[in-house]
Amino acid sequence: MHVGSVRFYSIYNITIMMKRDVRVALDYAFKKGFQIHPEVIEILGGMEIENVDKVLKDIMQEKLRDGDFHISGSDLVRYLGLEIDEDIPTKHEILFDCTARLTMPVGVEGFSSLFKSRFKKLKSIMEQRPESKNLRNISNIQGTSEKDIYICGLVNEKTIKDNTFKLTLEDMTGTIEGFVAEPARETLKGLFLDQFVMVKVDRRGDDIRFIEIIQPDIPLHTSNHADNEVYAVLLSDLHIGSKYFMEREFREFLDWLASPDSYALKVRFVLVAGDIIDGVGVFPNQDKELVEKTTHKQLEKASELFSLIPDYIKVFISPGNHDPGRRALPQPAIPRDSAPNLWNKKNIFMLGNPALLSINSVKILMFHGQSIDDIVKGVTGMEYSHPADVMKGILRVRHLSPIFGSQTPIAPENEDLLVIEDIPDVFHAGHVHVTELDVYKGIKVINSGAWQRQTPFQLSVGQIPTPGIAVLFNLKTHQILLRNFLE
Ligand code: D5M
Ligand code: FE
Ligand code: ZN
């Protein structure tokens, strides 16, 4: 659905279309020879205005007095007396920020605690299911002939070859290999290596069969909504400092954000899920692709750009794999001494990756999304062009970076902070530079794309980004609107 440069999307059954009265009023103005700026159409499309025909006729009459046949957005804004509503109540709470929770233990000990914690947390999620009352450790089921017993484990290996469907699981007590029976084979295909599952075991002598595979998954979720009409803009992957950073389009977005556009007037939050800057030394020969050659300069530029955001808008920034701090997940906030001018702004909040926020009651999980690479590479059917499918998989396994030892570095920690314990209303990620929306068990799944045009690397591997799109999230209705700034 296109109206001017705004595309309207609907989740569930709500779609904003040009209402009939608006269309009739516009047709009338066109017939009278008026030129209507697309802004007018945008504003009218997005607002409940009574007597649209009267509004337009009044403006036309005013204009005709000066022999002017143009109606612009500002004419409408003036007529309707639109202005920033200082009274929109806003409240935010940082429910979780990994930065404060990092313990950074070293070596093998650290990894051992990390996996113990992962197992324990995911098992307790699984224990909320009724089946888990017959739960056994792997070492305890050897030799038993009991029926209807379940075990939990991390996926060590899966084999799907010819007519063989096998799964090897590991828990704290041992490993077990079993043949996967027909009804569970479809689930087996979609499993991620190292993810946590529970299986129903059927033992006949030495023959072990898994007849059901259960993933932690998300229970039916009733989402939280804001009381008032207020928007959050979701962004990621600016890559400031790169030759390919779309500065012009990003500045247009910033201009729009500070303009009297009917949507912009209602924006109170901006969330940036990583890759703020392009960084230095992130990939070989990167310096040839940089306009700003140091992270310091790149972050200074980021500070300048973010300072153009009106200060009644709260900005939350978490890092990605191109930002300074530490590379391994979970990542602490971009350090204060690297970006003093971001840290010093009252309306900017520097968070880690991942982080969980509540803004006007809506819970948003922010995660850059590096692990999407591992899942696309390791699981058939997952594609870079459909990051929302991967994000739904991440929710299903209840872990932000399930595959260990692939591309995404994971740091040893006493606690696994990447388990999705608290269920969000919105899951916001980036990293793959493709904007995509979906809903999973009531959770809005949003990949917010990028503000960097296709890089030579992406071209070489056939990745086609969809940059320059701002995702507007209505915190009251959960309606999502994409505004395209790409020229
Ligand atoms: O990642 C942007 C996109 O490019 C994301 O889809 C991953 C992909 N990418 C980037 N570098 C690599 C390498 N070295 N291997 C595989 N895929 C890659 P960004 O984090 O913005 O660089
Ligand atoms: Fe990126
Ligand atoms: Zn990235």
PDB file of C-alpha atoms and ligand atoms in Angstrom, residues 237 239 274-275 320-322 368-370 430-433, ligand 3:
ATOM      1  CA  ASP A 237      23.150  -0.222  11.169  1.00  0.00           C
ATOM      2  CA  HIS A 239      27.598   2.668   9.763  1.00  0.00           C
ATOM      3  CA  GLY A 274      23.796  -1.441  16.869  1.00  0.00           C
ATOM      4  CA  ASP A 275      26.372  -0.694  14.178  1.00  0.00           C
ATOM      5  CA  GLY A 320      26.767  -3.896  17.229  1.00  0.00           C
ATOM      6  CA  ASN A 321      29.799  -5.741  15.935  1.00  0.00           C
ATOM      7  CA  HIS A 322      31.196  -2.564  14.302  1.00  0.00           C
ATOM      8  CA  HIS A 368      22.013  -6.324  17.263  1.00  0.00           C
ATOM      9  CA  GLY A 369      21.569  -9.744  15.704  1.00  0.00           C
ATOM     10  CA  GLN A 370      25.028 -11.091  14.827  1.00  0.00           C
ATOM     11  CA  GLY A 430      19.298  -5.373  12.827  1.00  0.00           C
ATOM     12  CA  HIS A 431      22.646  -6.535  11.445  1.00  0.00           C
ATOM     13  CA  VAL A 432      21.525  -8.009   8.109  1.00  0.00           C
ATOM     14  CA  HIS A 433      20.466  -4.636   6.666  1.00  0.00           C
TER      15      HIS A 433
HETATM   16 ZN    ZN B   3      26.304  -5.878  12.210  1.00  0.00          ZN
END
